[in-house]
Amino acid sequence: MKKDKQFYWTLFLSTFTLSAFTFGGGYVIVPLMQKRFVKELKWIDEEEMLDLVAIGQSAPGPIAVNTSIIIGYRMAGIPGALLATFGTVLPPLIIITIISYFYIAFRDNPLINALLFGMQAGVAAVIVDVVINMSSAIIKAKYVLPIVVMILAFIATAIFDVNIILILFICGLIGAYTTYRVNLLAKKEEK
């Protein structure tokens, strides 16, 4: 893939557009990133995108920014990471700056309050869609361990109210161990 002006412009414009027209946080932007970078641009394959999102989710900070940084770095190193970050952060910065000038009018406007309340349903639907798409990809791969971990993580949070930090830590350990085992087996097969 040629890394020219057009490539960098596409990377910036993609993250800028996704960030500008997404409302509801990182879990809403993830399927749109997947559509853009996997299906439309074909820069990343489906499995790698899931891995990048998982890394972005486990890192501290907003998932949309983290995932953009990782995708940008994956595509074009540090310049790509900086461009993708700038593209992701700039739209909310502009929008919040504009809103801050009109905060009093927005705060007391019943129409704006009703609009934001209605958007919550749409955000919930998009998050459910993300969960279904990501879990179906794991189930289709028929890897038993990720399926079991996914079910146990859901039970731990939904039923037993286990702290998400603990769940992420345990899942990270399981992922590190699994990767270590896979790499160890691959090295043995090479010999």
PDB file of C-alpha atoms in Angstrom:
ATOM      1  CA  MET A   1       0.000   0.000   0.000  1.00  0.00           C
ATOM      2  CA  LYS A   2       1.466   3.326  -1.116  1.00  0.00           C
ATOM      3  CA  LYS A   3       1.777   5.860   1.705  1.00  0.00           C
ATOM      4  CA  ASP A   4       1.347   9.104  -0.221  1.00  0.00           C
ATOM      5  CA  LYS A   5      -0.631  12.295   0.435  1.00  0.00           C
ATOM      6  CA  GLN A   6      -3.848  10.576  -0.640  1.00  0.00           C
ATOM      7  CA  PHE A   7      -3.310   7.745   1.865  1.00  0.00           C
ATOM      8  CA  TYR A   8      -2.723  10.131   4.774  1.00  0.00           C
ATOM      9  CA  TRP A   9      -5.669  12.300   3.731  1.00  0.00           C
ATOM     10  CA  THR A  10      -7.917   9.198   3.588  1.00  0.00           C
ATOM     11  CA  LEU A  11      -6.744   8.126   7.055  1.00  0.00           C
ATOM     12  CA  PHE A  12      -7.370  11.571   8.531  1.00  0.00           C
ATOM     13  CA  LEU A  13     -10.699  12.090   6.771  1.00  0.00           C
ATOM     14  CA  SER A  14     -11.912   8.617   7.764  1.00  0.00           C
ATOM     15  CA  THR A  15     -11.256   9.148  11.466  1.00  0.00           C
ATOM     16  CA  PHE A  16     -12.513  12.742  11.314  1.00  0.00           C
ATOM     17  CA  THR A  17     -15.782  11.739   9.624  1.00  0.00           C
ATOM     18  CA  LEU A  18     -16.367   8.767  11.907  1.00  0.00           C
ATOM     19  CA  SER A  19     -15.791  10.918  14.960  1.00  0.00           C
ATOM     20  CA  ALA A  20     -17.879  13.822  13.680  1.00  0.00           C
ATOM     21  CA  PHE A  21     -20.973  11.783  12.883  1.00  0.00           C
ATOM     22  CA  THR A  22     -20.934   9.328  15.781  1.00  0.00           C
ATOM     23  CA  PHE A  23     -22.859  10.008  18.943  1.00  0.00           C
ATOM     24  CA  GLY A  24     -22.675   7.804  22.020  1.00  0.00           C
ATOM     25  CA  GLY A  25     -19.054   6.950  22.658  1.00  0.00           C
ATOM     26  CA  GLY A  26     -16.516   4.380  21.590  1.00  0.00           C
ATOM     27  CA  TYR A  27     -18.783   1.374  21.350  1.00  0.00           C
ATOM     28  CA  VAL A  28     -20.806   3.174  18.707  1.00  0.00           C
ATOM     29  CA  ILE A  29     -17.789   4.115  16.597  1.00  0.00           C
ATOM     30  CA  VAL A  30     -16.280   0.592  16.617  1.00  0.00           C
ATOM     31  CA  PRO A  31     -18.650  -0.971  14.041  1.00  0.00           C
ATOM     32  CA  LEU A  32     -18.275   2.103  11.849  1.00  0.00           C
ATOM     33  CA  MET A  33     -14.481   1.833  12.038  1.00  0.00           C
ATOM     34  CA  GLN A  34     -14.797  -1.835  11.170  1.00  0.00           C
ATOM     35  CA  LYS A  35     -16.978  -1.003   8.165  1.00  0.00           C
ATOM     36  CA  ARG A  36     -14.616   1.721   6.970  1.00  0.00           C
ATOM     37  CA  PHE A  37     -11.204   0.123   7.503  1.00  0.00           C
ATOM     38  CA  VAL A  38     -12.089  -3.551   6.951  1.00  0.00           C
ATOM     39  CA  LYS A  39     -14.887  -3.600   4.390  1.00  0.00           C
ATOM     40  CA  GLU A  40     -14.506  -0.371   2.420  1.00  0.00           C
ATOM     41  CA  LEU A  41     -10.765   0.381   2.444  1.00  0.00           C
ATOM     42  CA  LYS A  42      -9.644  -3.237   3.047  1.00  0.00           C
ATOM     43  CA  TRP A  43      -6.635  -1.992   5.011  1.00  0.00           C
ATOM     44  CA  ILE A  44      -7.177  -4.436   7.887  1.00  0.00           C
ATOM     45  CA  ASP A  45      -8.750  -7.879   8.022  1.00  0.00           C
ATOM     46  CA  GLU A  46     -11.655  -8.765  10.317  1.00  0.00           C
ATOM     47  CA  GLU A  47      -9.638 -10.715  12.890  1.00  0.00           C
ATOM     48  CA  GLU A  48      -6.945  -8.060  13.178  1.00  0.00           C
ATOM     49  CA  MET A  49      -9.622  -5.389  13.650  1.00  0.00           C
ATOM     50  CA  LEU A  50     -11.060  -7.363  16.576  1.00  0.00           C
ATOM     51  CA  ASP A  51      -7.582  -7.562  18.085  1.00  0.00           C
ATOM     52  CA  LEU A  52      -7.000  -3.817  17.638  1.00  0.00           C
ATOM     53  CA  VAL A  53     -10.366  -3.003  19.218  1.00  0.00           C
ATOM     54  CA  ALA A  54      -9.577  -5.325  22.149  1.00  0.00           C
ATOM     55  CA  ILE A  55      -6.261  -3.546  22.708  1.00  0.00           C
ATOM     56  CA  GLY A  56      -7.947  -0.155  22.398  1.00  0.00           C
ATOM     57  CA  GLN A  57     -10.592  -1.205  24.890  1.00  0.00           C
ATOM     58  CA  SER A  58      -8.134  -2.508  27.446  1.00  0.00           C
ATOM     59  CA  ALA A  59      -5.916   0.584  27.351  1.00  0.00           C
ATOM     60  CA  PRO A  60      -6.789   3.510  29.619  1.00  0.00           C
ATOM     61  CA  GLY A  61      -8.709   6.302  27.933  1.00  0.00           C
ATOM     62  CA  PRO A  62     -11.526   6.588  25.414  1.00  0.00           C
ATOM     63  CA  ILE A  63     -11.898   3.484  23.242  1.00  0.00           C
ATOM     64  CA  ALA A  64     -12.468   5.498  20.051  1.00  0.00           C
ATOM     65  CA  VAL A  65      -9.245   7.464  20.489  1.00  0.00           C
ATOM     66  CA  ASN A  66      -7.256   4.401  21.579  1.00  0.00           C
ATOM     67  CA  THR A  67      -8.469   2.347  18.632  1.00  0.00           C
ATOM     68  CA  SER A  68      -7.787   5.219  16.213  1.00  0.00           C
ATOM     69  CA  ILE A  69      -4.247   5.532  17.559  1.00  0.00           C
ATOM     70  CA  ILE A  70      -3.658   1.807  17.132  1.00  0.00           C
ATOM     71  CA  ILE A  71      -5.148   1.712  13.625  1.00  0.00           C
ATOM     72  CA  GLY A  72      -3.168   4.792  12.596  1.00  0.00           C
ATOM     73  CA  TYR A  73       0.039   3.311  14.003  1.00  0.00           C
ATOM     74  CA  ARG A  74      -0.664  -0.039  12.331  1.00  0.00           C
ATOM     75  CA  MET A  75      -1.184   1.662   8.976  1.00  0.00           C
ATOM     76  CA  ALA A  76       1.551   4.326   8.980  1.00  0.00           C
ATOM     77  CA  GLY A  77       3.585   4.273  12.181  1.00  0.00           C
ATOM     78  CA  ILE A  78       3.837   7.374  14.371  1.00  0.00           C
ATOM     79  CA  PRO A  79       2.680   9.846  11.682  1.00  0.00           C
ATOM     80  CA  GLY A  80      -0.408   7.677  11.107  1.00  0.00           C
ATOM     81  CA  ALA A  81      -1.120   7.462  14.839  1.00  0.00           C
ATOM     82  CA  LEU A  82      -0.852  11.248  15.198  1.00  0.00           C
ATOM     83  CA  LEU A  83      -3.059  11.886  12.180  1.00  0.00           C
ATOM     84  CA  ALA A  84      -5.710   9.384  13.281  1.00  0.00           C
ATOM     85  CA  THR A  85      -5.684  10.818  16.804  1.00  0.00           C
ATOM     86  CA  PHE A  86      -6.053  14.371  15.504  1.00  0.00           C
ATOM     87  CA  GLY A  87      -8.871  13.254  13.189  1.00  0.00           C
ATOM     88  CA  THR A  88     -10.710  11.556  16.052  1.00  0.00           C
ATOM     89  CA  VAL A  89     -10.270  14.298  18.658  1.00  0.00           C
ATOM     90  CA  LEU A  90     -10.880  17.363  16.474  1.00  0.00           C
ATOM     91  CA  PRO A  91     -14.665  16.964  15.810  1.00  0.00           C
ATOM     92  CA  PRO A  92     -15.682  16.603  19.486  1.00  0.00           C
ATOM     93  CA  LEU A  93     -13.391  19.502  20.355  1.00  0.00           C
ATOM     94  CA  ILE A  94     -15.086  21.715  17.763  1.00  0.00           C
ATOM     95  CA  ILE A  95     -18.597  20.574  18.762  1.00  0.00           C
ATOM     96  CA  ILE A  96     -17.990  21.024  22.499  1.00  0.00           C
ATOM     97  CA  THR A  97     -16.476  24.456  21.890  1.00  0.00           C
ATOM     98  CA  ILE A  98     -19.583  25.536  19.956  1.00  0.00           C
ATOM     99  CA  ILE A  99     -21.926  24.014  22.541  1.00  0.00           C
ATOM    100  CA  SER A 100     -20.098  25.750  25.378  1.00  0.00           C
ATOM    101  CA  TYR A 101     -21.014  29.121  23.852  1.00  0.00           C
ATOM    102  CA  PHE A 102     -24.694  28.173  23.830  1.00  0.00           C
ATOM    103  CA  TYR A 103     -24.751  26.028  26.977  1.00  0.00           C
ATOM    104  CA  ILE A 104     -27.478  27.926  28.826  1.00  0.00           C
ATOM    105  CA  ALA A 105     -29.842  27.788  25.844  1.00  0.00           C
ATOM    106  CA  PHE A 106     -29.169  24.067  25.309  1.00  0.00           C
ATOM    107  CA  ARG A 107     -29.448  23.195  28.988  1.00  0.00           C
ATOM    108  CA  ASP A 108     -32.943  24.609  29.407  1.00  0.00           C
ATOM    109  CA  ASN A 109     -34.362  23.723  26.001  1.00  0.00           C
ATOM    110  CA  PRO A 110     -36.947  20.898  26.299  1.00  0.00           C
ATOM    111  CA  LEU A 111     -36.590  20.050  22.596  1.00  0.00           C
ATOM    112  CA  ILE A 112     -32.842  19.485  22.957  1.00  0.00           C
ATOM    113  CA  ASN A 113     -33.429  17.413  26.120  1.00  0.00           C
ATOM    114  CA  ALA A 114     -36.010  15.264  24.301  1.00  0.00           C
ATOM    115  CA  LEU A 115     -33.670  14.858  21.327  1.00  0.00           C
ATOM    116  CA  LEU A 116     -30.790  13.687  23.527  1.00  0.00           C
ATOM    117  CA  PHE A 117     -33.112  11.338  25.425  1.00  0.00           C
ATOM    118  CA  GLY A 118     -34.289   9.808  22.154  1.00  0.00           C
ATOM    119  CA  MET A 119     -30.719   9.373  20.950  1.00  0.00           C
ATOM    120  CA  GLN A 120     -30.007   7.158  23.967  1.00  0.00           C
ATOM    121  CA  ALA A 121     -32.205   4.432  22.445  1.00  0.00           C
ATOM    122  CA  GLY A 122     -30.254   4.595  19.202  1.00  0.00           C
ATOM    123  CA  VAL A 123     -26.951   4.412  21.057  1.00  0.00           C
ATOM    124  CA  ALA A 124     -28.169   1.356  22.985  1.00  0.00           C
ATOM    125  CA  ALA A 125     -29.178  -0.334  19.725  1.00  0.00           C
ATOM    126  CA  VAL A 126     -25.774   0.307  18.164  1.00  0.00           C
ATOM    127  CA  ILE A 127     -23.994  -1.069  21.249  1.00  0.00           C
ATOM    128  CA  VAL A 128     -26.140  -4.232  21.094  1.00  0.00           C
ATOM    129  CA  ASP A 129     -25.231  -4.534  17.403  1.00  0.00           C
ATOM    130  CA  VAL A 130     -21.513  -4.271  18.252  1.00  0.00           C
ATOM    131  CA  VAL A 131     -21.819  -6.992  20.886  1.00  0.00           C
ATOM    132  CA  ILE A 132     -23.670  -9.285  18.478  1.00  0.00           C
ATOM    133  CA  ASN A 133     -21.197  -8.712  15.615  1.00  0.00           C
ATOM    134  CA  MET A 134     -18.086  -9.155  17.758  1.00  0.00           C
ATOM    135  CA  SER A 135     -19.406 -12.199  19.590  1.00  0.00           C
ATOM    136  CA  SER A 136     -20.676 -13.832  16.383  1.00  0.00           C
ATOM    137  CA  ALA A 137     -17.182 -13.496  14.864  1.00  0.00           C
ATOM    138  CA  ILE A 138     -15.737 -15.267  17.913  1.00  0.00           C
ATOM    139  CA  ILE A 139     -18.402 -17.980  17.804  1.00  0.00           C
ATOM    140  CA  LYS A 140     -17.940 -18.531  14.043  1.00  0.00           C
ATOM    141  CA  ALA A 141     -14.205 -19.072  14.602  1.00  0.00           C
ATOM    142  CA  LYS A 142     -15.172 -21.930  16.967  1.00  0.00           C
ATOM    143  CA  TYR A 143     -12.397 -21.230  19.423  1.00  0.00           C
ATOM    144  CA  VAL A 144     -13.645 -22.634  22.711  1.00  0.00           C
ATOM    145  CA  LEU A 145     -11.537 -20.566  25.119  1.00  0.00           C
ATOM    146  CA  PRO A 146     -12.648 -17.112  23.867  1.00  0.00           C
ATOM    147  CA  ILE A 147     -16.290 -18.244  23.924  1.00  0.00           C
ATOM    148  CA  VAL A 148     -15.981 -19.520  27.495  1.00  0.00           C
ATOM    149  CA  VAL A 149     -14.149 -16.343  28.599  1.00  0.00           C
ATOM    150  CA  MET A 150     -16.812 -14.170  26.944  1.00  0.00           C
ATOM    151  CA  ILE A 151     -19.647 -16.027  28.715  1.00  0.00           C
ATOM    152  CA  LEU A 152     -17.872 -16.017  32.086  1.00  0.00           C
ATOM    153  CA  ALA A 153     -17.033 -12.297  31.780  1.00  0.00           C
ATOM    154  CA  PHE A 154     -20.672 -11.532  31.042  1.00  0.00           C
ATOM    155  CA  ILE A 155     -21.864 -13.604  34.013  1.00  0.00           C
ATOM    156  CA  ALA A 156     -19.266 -12.012  36.298  1.00  0.00           C
ATOM    157  CA  THR A 157     -20.377  -8.474  35.427  1.00  0.00           C
ATOM    158  CA  ALA A 158     -24.119  -8.979  34.970  1.00  0.00           C
ATOM    159  CA  ILE A 159     -24.858 -11.335  37.848  1.00  0.00           C
ATOM    160  CA  PHE A 160     -22.023 -11.032  40.362  1.00  0.00           C
ATOM    161  CA  ASP A 161     -21.162  -7.346  39.767  1.00  0.00           C
ATOM    162  CA  VAL A 162     -17.413  -8.065  39.582  1.00  0.00           C
ATOM    163  CA  ASN A 163     -15.239  -4.981  38.998  1.00  0.00           C
ATOM    164  CA  ILE A 164     -14.472  -4.543  35.297  1.00  0.00           C
ATOM    165  CA  ILE A 165     -10.782  -3.868  36.062  1.00  0.00           C
ATOM    166  CA  LEU A 166     -10.456  -7.330  37.594  1.00  0.00           C
ATOM    167  CA  ILE A 167     -12.201  -8.917  34.615  1.00  0.00           C
ATOM    168  CA  LEU A 168      -9.934  -7.075  32.150  1.00  0.00           C
ATOM    169  CA  PHE A 169      -6.861  -8.107  34.142  1.00  0.00           C
ATOM    170  CA  ILE A 170      -7.891 -11.780  34.186  1.00  0.00           C
ATOM    171  CA  CYS A 171      -8.812 -11.709  30.478  1.00  0.00           C
ATOM    172  CA  GLY A 172      -5.457 -10.079  29.735  1.00  0.00           C
ATOM    173  CA  LEU A 173      -3.635 -12.848  31.607  1.00  0.00           C
ATOM    174  CA  ILE A 174      -5.614 -15.515  29.752  1.00  0.00           C
ATOM    175  CA  GLY A 175      -4.876 -13.794  26.428  1.00  0.00           C
ATOM    176  CA  ALA A 176      -1.156 -13.492  27.223  1.00  0.00           C
ATOM    177  CA  TYR A 177      -0.965 -17.145  28.267  1.00  0.00           C
ATOM    178  CA  THR A 178      -2.860 -18.285  25.162  1.00  0.00           C
ATOM    179  CA  THR A 179      -0.634 -16.223  22.861  1.00  0.00           C
ATOM    180  CA  TYR A 180       2.465 -17.578  24.587  1.00  0.00           C
ATOM    181  CA  ARG A 181       1.237 -21.170  24.146  1.00  0.00           C
ATOM    182  CA  VAL A 182       0.354 -20.627  20.478  1.00  0.00           C
ATOM    183  CA  ASN A 183       3.758 -19.068  19.765  1.00  0.00           C
ATOM    184  CA  LEU A 184       5.504 -21.872  21.660  1.00  0.00           C
ATOM    185  CA  LEU A 185       3.643 -24.519  19.642  1.00  0.00           C
ATOM    186  CA  ALA A 186       4.396 -22.686  16.371  1.00  0.00           C
ATOM    187  CA  LYS A 187       8.121 -22.630  17.208  1.00  0.00           C
ATOM    188  CA  LYS A 188       8.062 -26.356  17.984  1.00  0.00           C
ATOM    189  CA  GLU A 189       6.367 -27.082  14.657  1.00  0.00           C
ATOM    190  CA  GLU A 190       9.025 -25.059  12.793  1.00  0.00           C
ATOM    191  CA  LYS A 191      11.765 -27.275  14.232  1.00  0.00           C
TER     192      LYS A 191
END
